[in-house]
Coordinates of C-alpha atoms in Angstrom, one line a residue:
Chain A
X1 CA 22.5 1.3 -6.2
X2 CA 19.8 3.7 -7.1
X3 CA 16.6 2.6 -8.5
X4 CA 16.2 3.8 -12.0
X5 CA 12.8 3.3 -13.5
X6 CA 13.0 1.2 -16.6
X7 CA 12.1 4.1 -18.9
X8 CA 15.0 6.3 -17.8
X9 CA 17.8 3.9 -18.6
X10 CA 19.9 6.0 -20.9
X11 CA 22.0 3.4 -22.6
X12 CA 19.6 2.6 -25.3
X13 CA 21.0 3.7 -28.7
X14 CA 18.6 4.9 -31.2
X15 CA 17.3 2.0 -33.2
X16 CA 16.8 3.8 -36.4
X17 CA 18.9 2.3 -39.1
X18 CA 20.1 4.4 -42.0
X19 CA 18.5 3.0 -45.2
X20 CA 20.7 1.2 -47.7
X21 CA 23.6 1.0 -45.2
X22 CA 23.3 -2.7 -44.6
X23 CA 25.4 -4.8 -46.9
X24 CA 23.5 -7.0 -49.4
X25 CA 23.8 -10.7 -49.6
X26 CA 26.1 -12.1 -52.2
X27 CA 24.2 -12.3 -55.5
X28 CA 24.0 -16.1 -55.6
X29 CA 22.2 -16.3 -52.3
X30 CA 19.9 -13.5 -53.2
X31 CA 19.0 -15.1 -56.4
X32 CA 18.2 -18.3 -54.5
X33 CA 15.5 -16.4 -52.6
X34 CA 17.3 -15.1 -49.5
X35 CA 19.4 -16.5 -46.7
X36 CA 16.6 -17.7 -44.4
X37 CA 15.1 -19.7 -47.2
X38 CA 18.5 -21.2 -48.0
X39 CA 18.9 -22.1 -44.3
X40 CA 15.4 -23.6 -44.3
X41 CA 16.5 -25.8 -47.2
X42 CA 19.5 -26.9 -45.2
X43 CA 22.1 -25.2 -47.4
X44 CA 25.5 -24.5 -45.9
X45 CA 26.6 -20.9 -45.5
X46 CA 29.4 -18.9 -43.9
X47 CA 28.6 -17.1 -40.6
X48 CA 29.3 -13.4 -41.0
X49 CA 31.8 -12.5 -38.3
X50 CA 32.8 -8.9 -37.8
X51 CA 36.6 -8.4 -37.5
X52 CA 36.2 -6.5 -34.2
X53 CA 35.4 -9.7 -32.4
X54 CA 38.8 -11.2 -33.2
X55 CA 40.9 -8.8 -31.2
X56 CA 39.4 -9.7 -27.8
X57 CA 40.8 -12.2 -25.3
X58 CA 38.2 -14.9 -25.2
X59 CA 37.0 -16.5 -22.0
X60 CA 34.8 -19.0 -23.8
X61 CA 35.3 -20.3 -27.3
X62 CA 32.8 -22.4 -29.2
X63 CA 34.3 -24.2 -32.2
X64 CA 32.4 -26.0 -34.9
X65 CA 29.7 -27.0 -32.4
X66 CA 26.8 -29.3 -33.5
X67 CA 24.0 -30.7 -31.5
X68 CA 21.3 -33.2 -32.2
X69 CA 18.2 -34.1 -30.3
X70 CA 17.8 -37.6 -31.4
X71 CA 17.7 -37.3 -35.2
X72 CA 16.9 -33.6 -35.3
X73 CA 19.9 -31.4 -35.5
X74 CA 19.4 -28.3 -33.4
X75 CA 22.8 -26.6 -33.7
X76 CA 24.8 -26.4 -36.9
X77 CA 28.5 -25.7 -36.9
X78 CA 28.5 -22.9 -34.4
X79 CA 31.8 -21.0 -33.8
X80 CA 31.7 -18.1 -31.4
X81 CA 33.9 -16.4 -28.9
X82 CA 32.8 -14.7 -25.7
X83 CA 35.3 -12.0 -24.9
X84 CA 36.6 -11.7 -21.3
X85 CA 34.8 -9.3 -19.1
X86 CA 32.3 -8.4 -21.8
X87 CA 28.6 -9.1 -22.3
X88 CA 27.7 -11.2 -25.3
X89 CA 24.1 -11.5 -26.3
X90 CA 22.5 -14.3 -28.2
X91 CA 19.4 -13.2 -30.1
X92 CA 17.1 -14.8 -32.6
X93 CA 13.6 -16.0 -33.1
X94 CA 12.1 -18.8 -30.8
X95 CA 13.5 -22.2 -31.6
X96 CA 16.7 -20.8 -33.1
X97 CA 18.8 -22.7 -30.6
X98 CA 20.2 -19.9 -28.5
X99 CA 19.1 -21.4 -25.2
X100 CA 20.3 -24.8 -26.3
X101 CA 23.7 -23.3 -27.1
X102 CA 23.8 -21.5 -23.7
X103 CA 23.0 -24.8 -21.9
X104 CA 25.8 -26.5 -23.7
X105 CA 28.3 -24.3 -22.1
X106 CA 27.8 -25.9 -18.6
X107 CA 26.7 -29.1 -20.1
X108 CA 23.1 -28.9 -18.8
X109 CA 22.2 -30.8 -21.9
X110 CA 23.9 -33.9 -20.5
X111 CA 20.6 -34.3 -18.5
X112 CA 18.7 -35.0 -21.7
X113 CA 19.4 -38.6 -22.9
X114 CA 18.8 -38.1 -26.6
X115 CA 21.3 -35.3 -27.0
X116 CA 24.4 -35.9 -29.0
X117 CA 27.1 -33.2 -29.8
X118 CA 30.2 -32.8 -31.9
X119 CA 32.8 -30.0 -31.9
X120 CA 34.1 -28.5 -28.7
X121 CA 33.9 -25.5 -26.4
X122 CA 36.8 -24.2 -24.3
X123 CA 36.6 -22.3 -21.0
X124 CA 39.8 -20.3 -20.5
X125 CA 41.5 -22.6 -23.0
X126 CA 40.4 -25.9 -21.3
X127 CA 38.1 -28.2 -23.2
X128 CA 34.6 -28.6 -22.0
X129 CA 33.7 -31.6 -24.1
X130 CA 36.7 -33.9 -24.1
X131 CA 36.2 -37.2 -22.3
X132 CA 37.2 -37.1 -18.7
X133 CA 36.1 -33.6 -17.9
X134 CA 34.7 -33.3 -14.4
X135 CA 31.3 -31.9 -15.2
X136 CA 30.7 -31.0 -11.5
X137 CA 33.8 -29.0 -11.4
X138 CA 33.1 -27.4 -14.7
X139 CA 29.6 -26.3 -13.5
X140 CA 31.1 -24.8 -10.4
X141 CA 33.2 -22.5 -12.6
X142 CA 30.1 -21.4 -14.6
X143 CA 27.2 -19.5 -13.1
X144 CA 23.8 -19.8 -14.5
X145 CA 20.6 -17.9 -14.1
X146 CA 17.4 -19.2 -15.6
X147 CA 14.3 -17.8 -17.2
X148 CA 12.2 -18.3 -14.2
X149 CA 13.7 -17.4 -10.9
X150 CA 14.5 -20.6 -9.1
X151 CA 15.6 -19.9 -5.5
X152 CA 15.7 -23.0 -3.4
X153 CA 13.0 -23.4 -0.7
X154 CA 15.3 -22.1 2.1
X155 CA 16.4 -18.9 3.6
X156 CA 17.9 -16.0 1.6
X157 CA 21.2 -16.5 3.3
X158 CA 21.4 -20.2 2.6
X159 CA 20.5 -19.7 -1.0
X160 CA 23.4 -17.3 -1.5
X161 CA 26.0 -19.4 0.2
X162 CA 24.8 -22.7 -1.1
X163 CA 27.7 -23.3 -3.4
X164 CA 30.1 -22.8 -0.5
X165 CA 28.1 -25.0 1.8
X166 CA 28.2 -28.0 -0.6
X167 CA 31.9 -27.5 -0.8
X168 CA 32.0 -28.0 2.9
X169 CA 32.7 -24.4 4.0
X170 CA 31.7 -24.1 7.6
X171 CA 33.4 -20.9 8.7
X172 CA 30.6 -18.6 9.6
X173 CA 32.6 -15.4 9.0
X174 CA 33.6 -16.6 5.5
X175 CA 30.0 -17.4 4.7
X176 CA 28.7 -14.1 6.1
X177 CA 31.3 -12.2 4.0
X178 CA 30.5 -14.0 0.8
X179 CA 26.8 -13.6 1.5
X180 CA 27.1 -9.8 1.9
X181 CA 29.4 -9.4 -1.1
X182 CA 27.3 -11.5 -3.4
X183 CA 24.1 -9.7 -2.4
X184 CA 25.8 -6.4 -2.8
X185 CA 27.1 -7.5 -6.2
X186 CA 23.5 -8.5 -7.2
X187 CA 22.2 -5.1 -5.9
X188 CA 20.0 -6.9 -3.3
X189 CA 21.9 -6.2 -0.1
X190 CA 19.9 -3.2 1.1
X191 CA 16.6 -5.0 0.5
X192 CA 17.7 -8.3 2.0
X193 CA 20.1 -7.5 4.8
X194 CA 17.3 -7.4 7.5
X195 CA 15.6 -10.6 6.4
X196 CA 18.5 -12.9 5.6
X197 CA 16.9 -15.7 7.5
X198 CA 13.5 -15.5 6.0
X199 CA 12.4 -17.7 3.2
X200 CA 13.7 -16.8 -0.3
X201 CA 10.3 -17.8 -1.7
X202 CA 8.7 -14.8 0.1
X203 CA 10.6 -12.4 -2.1
X204 CA 9.2 -10.7 -5.3
X205 CA 10.0 -12.2 -8.6
X206 CA 12.6 -9.5 -9.4
X207 CA 14.2 -10.0 -6.0
X208 CA 14.3 -13.7 -6.5
X209 CA 16.0 -13.3 -9.8
X210 CA 18.6 -11.0 -8.3
X211 CA 19.0 -13.6 -5.5
X212 CA 19.7 -16.2 -8.2
X213 CA 22.3 -13.9 -9.6
X214 CA 23.8 -13.5 -6.1
X215 CA 23.8 -17.3 -5.7
X216 CA 25.6 -17.6 -9.1
X217 CA 28.3 -15.1 -8.4
X218 CA 28.9 -16.3 -4.9
X219 CA 30.9 -19.1 -6.5
X220 CA 33.0 -16.6 -8.4
X221 CA 32.4 -18.2 -11.8
X222 CA 34.6 -17.6 -14.8
X223 CA 31.5 -17.0 -16.9
X224 CA 27.9 -16.1 -16.1
X225 CA 25.2 -17.6 -18.3
X226 CA 21.9 -15.7 -18.3
X227 CA 19.0 -17.5 -20.0
X228 CA 16.3 -14.9 -20.7
X229 CA 16.7 -13.6 -17.1
X230 CA 14.0 -11.0 -17.5
X231 CA 11.3 -12.7 -19.4
X232 CA 9.3 -13.5 -16.3
X233 CA 9.8 -10.0 -14.7
X234 CA 7.9 -6.7 -14.9
X235 CA 9.6 -3.7 -16.6
X236 CA 10.9 -2.2 -13.4
X237 CA 12.5 -5.4 -12.2
X238 CA 13.8 -5.9 -15.8
X239 CA 15.4 -2.4 -15.6
X240 CA 17.1 -3.3 -12.4
X241 CA 18.5 -6.6 -13.8
X242 CA 19.8 -4.7 -16.9
X243 CA 21.5 -2.2 -14.6
X244 CA 23.0 -5.0 -12.7
X245 CA 24.3 -6.7 -15.9
X246 CA 26.0 -3.4 -16.7
X247 CA 27.6 -3.3 -13.2
X248 CA 28.8 -6.9 -13.4
X249 CA 30.4 -6.3 -16.8
X250 CA 34.1 -6.1 -16.5
X251 CA 34.2 -8.3 -13.3
X252 CA 32.3 -11.1 -15.0
X253 CA 32.1 -12.4 -18.5
X254 CA 28.5 -12.8 -19.4
X255 CA 26.6 -14.7 -22.0
X256 CA 23.0 -13.8 -22.2
X257 CA 20.1 -15.1 -24.2
X258 CA 17.3 -12.6 -24.8
X259 CA 14.2 -12.1 -26.8
X260 CA 14.2 -8.4 -26.2
X261 CA 16.0 -6.4 -28.9
X262 CA 16.3 -3.3 -26.7
X263 CA 17.8 -5.4 -23.9
X264 CA 20.4 -6.8 -26.2
X265 CA 21.2 -3.4 -27.6
X266 CA 21.4 -1.8 -24.2
X267 CA 23.1 -4.4 -22.1
X268 CA 25.6 -6.2 -24.4
X269 CA 28.9 -5.5 -26.0
X270 CA 28.7 -8.2 -28.6
X271 CA 25.7 -9.7 -30.3
X272 CA 25.2 -13.1 -32.0
X273 CA 22.2 -13.4 -34.3
X274 CA 21.0 -17.0 -34.7
X275 CA 18.4 -18.6 -37.0
X276 CA 17.3 -22.2 -37.1
X277 CA 20.3 -23.5 -35.3
X278 CA 22.9 -21.5 -37.3
X279 CA 24.9 -18.5 -36.2
X280 CA 24.1 -16.0 -38.9
X281 CA 26.0 -12.9 -37.9
X282 CA 28.3 -12.1 -35.0
X283 CA 29.8 -8.7 -34.1
X284 CA 29.9 -5.8 -31.8
X285 CA 26.4 -4.9 -30.6
X286 CA 26.6 -1.4 -32.2
X287 CA 27.5 -2.8 -35.5
X288 CA 24.9 -5.5 -35.4
X289 CA 22.2 -3.1 -34.5
X290 CA 23.3 -0.1 -36.6
X291 CA 25.2 -1.5 -39.5
X292 CA 24.5 -5.1 -39.9
X293 CA 26.1 -6.8 -42.8
X294 CA 23.2 -8.9 -43.7
X295 CA 19.8 -7.8 -44.7
X296 CA 18.3 -10.6 -42.6
X297 CA 20.0 -9.4 -39.4
X298 CA 18.7 -5.9 -40.1
X299 CA 15.2 -7.2 -40.6
X300 CA 15.3 -9.1 -37.3
X301 CA 16.8 -6.4 -35.1
X302 CA 14.4 -3.8 -36.4
X303 CA 11.5 -6.1 -35.9
X304 CA 10.5 -6.5 -39.5
X305 CA 11.0 -10.2 -39.1
X306 CA 10.6 -12.8 -36.3
Chain B
X1 CA -32.8 -21.0 -21.7
X2 CA -32.3 -24.6 -22.8
X3 CA -28.6 -24.5 -21.9
X4 CA -29.4 -23.5 -18.4
X5 CA -31.8 -26.3 -17.7
X6 CA -29.3 -29.0 -18.8
X7 CA -26.8 -27.1 -16.6
X8 CA -29.2 -27.3 -13.7
X9 CA -29.7 -31.1 -14.2
X10 CA -25.9 -31.6 -14.3
X11 CA -25.4 -29.5 -11.1
X12 CA -28.1 -31.4 -9.3
X13 CA -26.9 -34.8 -10.3
X14 CA -23.3 -33.8 -9.2
X15 CA -24.7 -32.6 -5.9
X16 CA -26.7 -35.9 -5.5
X17 CA -23.6 -37.9 -6.2
X18 CA -21.4 -36.1 -3.8
X19 CA -24.1 -36.0 -1.1
X20 CA -24.4 -39.8 -1.5
X21 CA -20.7 -40.3 -1.1
X22 CA -20.4 -37.9 1.8
X23 CA -23.5 -39.2 3.7
X24 CA -22.3 -42.8 3.3
X25 CA -19.2 -42.0 5.2
X26 CA -21.2 -40.1 7.8
X27 CA -23.7 -43.0 8.1
X28 CA -20.9 -45.5 8.7
X29 CA -19.4 -43.3 11.3
X30 CA -22.7 -42.7 13.0
X31 CA -23.5 -46.4 13.0
X32 CA -20.1 -47.2 14.5
X33 CA -20.5 -44.6 17.2
X34 CA -24.1 -45.7 18.1
X35 CA -23.2 -49.3 18.3
X36 CA -20.1 -48.5 20.3
X37 CA -21.9 -46.2 22.7
X38 CA -24.0 -49.2 23.8
X39 CA -20.8 -51.2 24.3
X40 CA -19.1 -48.5 26.2
X41 CA -22.0 -47.9 28.5
X42 CA -22.8 -51.5 29.1
X43 CA -19.2 -52.7 29.6
X44 CA -17.5 -49.5 30.8
X45 CA -14.7 -47.8 28.9
X46 CA -12.1 -48.6 31.6
X47 CA -12.4 -52.3 31.1
X48 CA -11.1 -52.1 27.5
X49 CA -7.8 -51.1 28.9
X50 CA -7.8 -52.7 32.4
X51 CA -9.3 -56.1 32.0
X52 CA -6.7 -58.9 32.3
X53 CA -7.4 -60.4 28.9
X54 CA -9.8 -61.0 26.0
X55 CA -12.4 -63.6 26.8
X56 CA -15.5 -62.0 25.4
X57 CA -18.1 -64.8 25.4
X58 CA -18.1 -66.1 29.0
X59 CA -21.2 -64.4 30.4
X60 CA -20.5 -62.6 33.6
X61 CA -16.8 -63.6 33.7
X62 CA -16.1 -62.1 30.3
X63 CA -13.0 -60.0 29.9
X64 CA -12.7 -57.2 27.3
X65 CA -9.2 -56.0 27.2
X66 CA -8.4 -54.5 23.8
X67 CA -4.8 -53.8 24.7
X68 CA -3.3 -56.9 23.0
X69 CA -5.1 -56.0 19.7
X70 CA -4.2 -52.3 19.9
X71 CA -0.5 -53.3 20.6
X72 CA -0.5 -55.7 17.7
X73 CA -2.0 -53.2 15.3
X74 CA 0.5 -50.4 16.4
X75 CA 3.5 -52.7 16.4
X76 CA 2.8 -54.3 13.0
X77 CA 2.0 -50.9 11.4
X78 CA 5.1 -49.2 12.8
X79 CA 7.3 -52.2 11.8
X80 CA 5.8 -52.2 8.3
X81 CA 6.3 -48.5 7.7
X82 CA 9.8 -48.6 9.1
X83 CA 10.6 -51.2 6.4
X84 CA 8.4 -49.9 3.6
X85 CA 9.0 -46.2 4.0
X86 CA 12.7 -46.1 3.2
X87 CA 12.4 -48.9 0.6
X88 CA 9.5 -47.1 -1.2
X89 CA 11.1 -43.7 -1.1
X90 CA 14.4 -45.0 -2.4
X91 CA 12.7 -47.0 -5.1
X92 CA 11.0 -43.8 -6.2
X93 CA 14.3 -41.9 -6.1
X94 CA 15.9 -44.6 -8.3
X95 CA 13.0 -44.6 -10.7
X96 CA 12.9 -40.8 -10.9
X97 CA 16.6 -39.9 -11.0
X98 CA 18.8 -42.9 -11.8
X99 CA 17.0 -45.5 -13.9
X100 CA 17.2 -45.2 -17.7
X101 CA 13.7 -44.2 -19.0
X102 CA 12.8 -47.7 -20.2
X103 CA 13.7 -49.4 -17.0
X104 CA 11.9 -46.7 -15.0
X105 CA 8.8 -47.3 -17.1
X106 CA 9.0 -51.0 -16.6
X107 CA 9.7 -50.6 -12.9
X108 CA 6.7 -48.4 -12.5
X109 CA 4.4 -50.8 -14.3
X110 CA 5.6 -53.6 -12.0
X111 CA 5.0 -51.4 -8.9
X112 CA 1.5 -50.5 -10.1
X113 CA 0.8 -54.2 -10.6
X114 CA 2.0 -54.9 -7.1
X115 CA -0.3 -52.3 -5.7
X116 CA -3.2 -54.1 -7.4
X117 CA -2.6 -57.6 -6.1
X118 CA -5.5 -58.6 -3.8
X119 CA -4.5 -58.7 -0.1
X120 CA -5.6 -62.3 0.2
X121 CA -2.9 -63.3 -2.3
X122 CA -0.3 -61.6 -0.2
X123 CA -1.7 -63.4 2.8
X124 CA -1.6 -66.7 0.9
X125 CA 2.0 -66.2 -0.2
X126 CA 2.9 -65.1 3.4
X127 CA 1.3 -68.2 4.8
X128 CA 3.0 -70.7 2.6
X129 CA 6.4 -69.0 2.1
X130 CA 7.1 -66.5 4.8
X131 CA 5.7 -68.2 7.8
X132 CA 7.8 -71.4 7.3
X133 CA 10.9 -69.2 6.9
X134 CA 10.1 -67.3 10.1
X135 CA 9.5 -70.7 11.8
X136 CA 13.0 -71.7 11.0
X137 CA 14.3 -68.7 12.9
X138 CA 11.9 -69.1 15.8
X139 CA 8.7 -71.1 16.1
X140 CA 5.8 -70.9 15.7
X141 CA 6.3 -68.8 12.5
X142 CA 2.9 -67.2 12.4
X143 CA 4.0 -64.1 14.2
X144 CA 4.2 -60.3 14.4
X145 CA 7.4 -60.5 12.2
X146 CA 5.5 -62.4 9.5
X147 CA 2.7 -59.8 9.7
X148 CA 5.2 -56.9 9.5
X149 CA 6.9 -58.4 6.4
X150 CA 3.7 -59.0 4.6
X151 CA 2.3 -55.6 5.4
X152 CA 5.6 -54.0 4.3
X153 CA 5.4 -55.8 1.0
X154 CA 1.8 -54.6 0.6
X155 CA 2.5 -51.0 1.3
X156 CA 5.8 -50.6 -0.5
X157 CA 4.0 -50.0 -3.9
X158 CA 1.7 -47.4 -2.3
X159 CA 4.6 -45.6 -0.8
X160 CA 6.7 -45.8 -3.9
X161 CA 4.0 -44.6 -6.3
X162 CA 3.0 -41.7 -4.1
X163 CA 6.7 -40.8 -3.4
X164 CA 7.4 -40.9 -7.1
X165 CA 4.5 -38.4 -7.7
X166 CA 5.9 -36.2 -4.9
X167 CA 9.4 -36.3 -6.5
X168 CA 7.9 -35.5 -9.8
X169 CA 6.3 -32.4 -8.3
X170 CA 9.6 -30.9 -7.4
X171 CA 9.8 -27.8 -9.6
X172 CA 12.2 -28.5 -12.5
X173 CA 13.8 -25.1 -11.7
X174 CA 15.1 -26.5 -8.4
X175 CA 16.8 -29.4 -10.2
X176 CA 18.3 -27.2 -12.9
X177 CA 19.5 -24.6 -10.4
X178 CA 21.1 -27.3 -8.3
X179 CA 22.7 -28.9 -11.4
X180 CA 24.0 -25.6 -12.7
X181 CA 25.6 -24.9 -9.3
X182 CA 27.6 -28.0 -9.6
X183 CA 25.8 -30.3 -7.2
X184 CA 26.2 -34.0 -7.7
X185 CA 23.0 -35.9 -8.3
X186 CA 23.0 -37.4 -4.9
X187 CA 23.6 -34.0 -3.2
X188 CA 20.9 -32.5 -5.3
X189 CA 18.5 -35.2 -4.1
X190 CA 19.4 -35.0 -0.5
X191 CA 19.8 -31.2 -0.2
X192 CA 17.3 -29.9 -2.6
X193 CA 14.8 -32.6 -3.7
X194 CA 14.0 -34.1 -0.3
X195 CA 13.4 -30.8 1.5
X196 CA 11.2 -29.6 -1.3
X197 CA 9.3 -32.8 -1.6
X198 CA 9.2 -33.5 2.2
X199 CA 5.4 -32.9 2.6
X200 CA 4.6 -35.0 -0.4
X201 CA 6.8 -37.8 0.9
X202 CA 5.1 -37.5 4.2
X203 CA 1.8 -38.0 2.6
X204 CA 3.1 -41.1 0.9
X205 CA 4.2 -42.5 4.3
X206 CA 0.9 -41.6 5.9
X207 CA -1.2 -43.2 3.3
X208 CA 1.0 -46.3 3.5
X209 CA 0.4 -46.3 7.2
X210 CA -3.3 -46.1 6.8
X211 CA -3.2 -49.0 4.4
X212 CA -1.2 -51.0 7.0
X213 CA -3.6 -50.2 9.8
X214 CA -6.6 -51.2 7.9
X215 CA -5.3 -54.3 6.3
X216 CA -7.2 -57.4 7.6
X217 CA -7.0 -60.5 5.5
X218 CA -3.2 -60.8 5.0
X219 CA -2.4 -60.2 8.7
X220 CA -5.1 -62.5 9.7
X221 CA -3.5 -65.2 7.7
X222 CA 0.1 -64.9 8.9
X223 CA -0.1 -63.4 12.4
X224 CA -1.3 -66.4 14.4
X225 CA -4.2 -64.5 16.0
X226 CA -3.3 -65.1 19.7
X227 CA -4.8 -62.3 21.9
X228 CA -1.7 -61.6 23.9
X229 CA 0.5 -58.5 24.1
X230 CA 3.6 -59.6 22.1
X231 CA 7.0 -59.7 23.9
X232 CA 9.0 -60.3 20.8
X233 CA 8.8 -60.1 17.1
X234 CA 8.3 -63.9 16.9
X235 CA 5.2 -63.9 19.1
X236 CA 1.9 -64.6 17.4
X237 CA -0.5 -61.6 17.6
X238 CA -4.0 -60.5 16.7
X239 CA -4.6 -57.1 15.2
X240 CA -7.8 -55.1 15.8
X241 CA -8.9 -55.7 12.2
X242 CA -8.3 -59.5 12.4
X243 CA -10.2 -59.6 15.7
X244 CA -13.3 -58.1 14.2
X245 CA -13.1 -60.3 11.1
X246 CA -12.7 -63.4 13.2
X247 CA -15.3 -62.8 15.8
X248 CA -18.1 -60.7 14.4
X249 CA -19.7 -63.6 12.8
X250 CA -20.7 -65.3 16.1
X251 CA -20.5 -62.4 18.5
X252 CA -23.6 -61.4 20.5
X253 CA -24.6 -58.8 23.0
X254 CA -21.6 -57.2 24.9
X255 CA -19.1 -59.1 22.8
X256 CA -20.6 -57.7 19.6
X257 CA -20.7 -54.2 21.1
X258 CA -17.1 -54.3 22.1
X259 CA -16.1 -55.3 18.6
X260 CA -17.8 -52.2 17.4
X261 CA -15.7 -50.2 19.9
X262 CA -12.6 -51.7 18.4
X263 CA -13.8 -50.7 15.0
X264 CA -14.3 -47.2 16.4
X265 CA -10.8 -47.2 17.7
X266 CA -9.5 -48.1 14.2
X267 CA -11.6 -45.3 12.8
X268 CA -10.1 -42.8 15.2
X269 CA -6.6 -43.8 14.3
X270 CA -7.4 -43.3 10.6
X271 CA -9.1 -39.9 11.2
X272 CA -6.0 -38.7 13.0
X273 CA -3.8 -39.9 10.1
X274 CA -6.1 -38.2 7.6
X275 CA -5.8 -35.0 9.6
X276 CA -2.0 -35.3 9.5
X277 CA -2.1 -36.0 5.8
X278 CA -4.3 -33.0 5.0
X279 CA -1.9 -30.7 6.9
X280 CA 1.0 -32.2 5.0
X281 CA -0.8 -31.8 1.7
X282 CA -1.6 -28.2 2.5
X283 CA 2.1 -27.6 3.2
X284 CA 3.1 -29.4 0.0
X285 CA 0.9 -27.0 -2.0
X286 CA 2.3 -24.0 -0.3
X287 CA 5.9 -25.0 -0.8

């Protein structure tokens, strides 16, 4: 993989939006003072879903999903599909529930005692939330990369093959093979191959994050969850991660949470815009960024709001 | 310039306070060394290890072997830490990872309370409850085993609280990462939490050990205080600390000086442990 400085990534589409092209809200909502105000008042509304999202084969489906932290509802009736082999981005202002939604996919929210959910998600057609699901097995099928790189305090090699180790894989040649493939997959092989036995904590932040991606893909997950994977990285490291996402596309289905509009527009195929726990608009990234149906989405993606 | 003068006052009073604290420790150490030097030169260092026994007040026939007391201190400390270490660490693990929040809070308050119970109360309880129980196993009851059990009870809270703090210091990212990889809770604890908290857990054990070495009153009450190297867990023993507490009141001349030597021996053990603890803490900070 060649190092491309962040600035020269060519995938960014122009973010200028032709005026007047965005569809208006229905009159009734507009009269009530806009969609965001309506959401703030807790009024129900229909998510705007672009038709193009329906033709794809979904790897992950979210249906009528609600989540409460104690009494406070954090997710409201979310329905969403993550198409197979594609990158789906979750965007929205802080506190809109995008990370919460992401963490529901591998049931990380089980760790929080006060969390209650309703609705369901399915991974390749299998329910994630019905009683009796083996959460451990579920998590093994889902890779996750966090905001802050979190390699374990052990060698680079051990980090990558960790998921195999805990499944009892002892065969050195298998481990070596997986280690190399995963590190290559994460674009880290050339930098790491001569120091596989040194501590992962000695790497730079960007390298650590790619190591975490290598660790996640070593288990060959059905879907890869990325929770703001670049927010703790400098622009060059961010550029490399974005390149990597582009390379992983097709092989892996990716769901990524990001605060960075450019990143969503560059890296993703589909984009879901969330606000205060609701899914507002969901469609192909080009359409969301260039021809959003809602004025609110347009305002957000162009930076006029949020 | 007014701000600066109050600042100066503050700085100087802080300096005075830390100088007082630091010099007190140094003074005690100097005092111990000075008093011991007299004992070492007058009695001869070799006799502390080679004399046949401990008969310190018999004029020219006095014997000054510290071996029984050193053996008792080491045996009771090791025994206590072998019991209290695993119990304390596992209690902390339970509290941190398994207990429901309310139970965990209650449990921690109880452990904090245990840590605050005066040692004489432990000793008292040991004397009236534990010693008779041990006596049923093998007389006389007041023994190394009773001392180990009481000491273990006393240091479990210390170890548990410090271990809990060490476990809490494990970066949440490690836990999340392990969970997301599909590790079970126990695997996460053994494979991720323990390695990353190892230094902190080490500090917990070391501080527990120091408390066990220095404990005087409780062991004095339950150990039987015979100056003989123990050959079994049921033998009565006398630790270095108990020996000082028992005899300093009436000791004179060489006897008194040798007691200071045993104090110095204790101090050296503690200094070594502090050294170990500091190294562990430095590692914990780097990890």
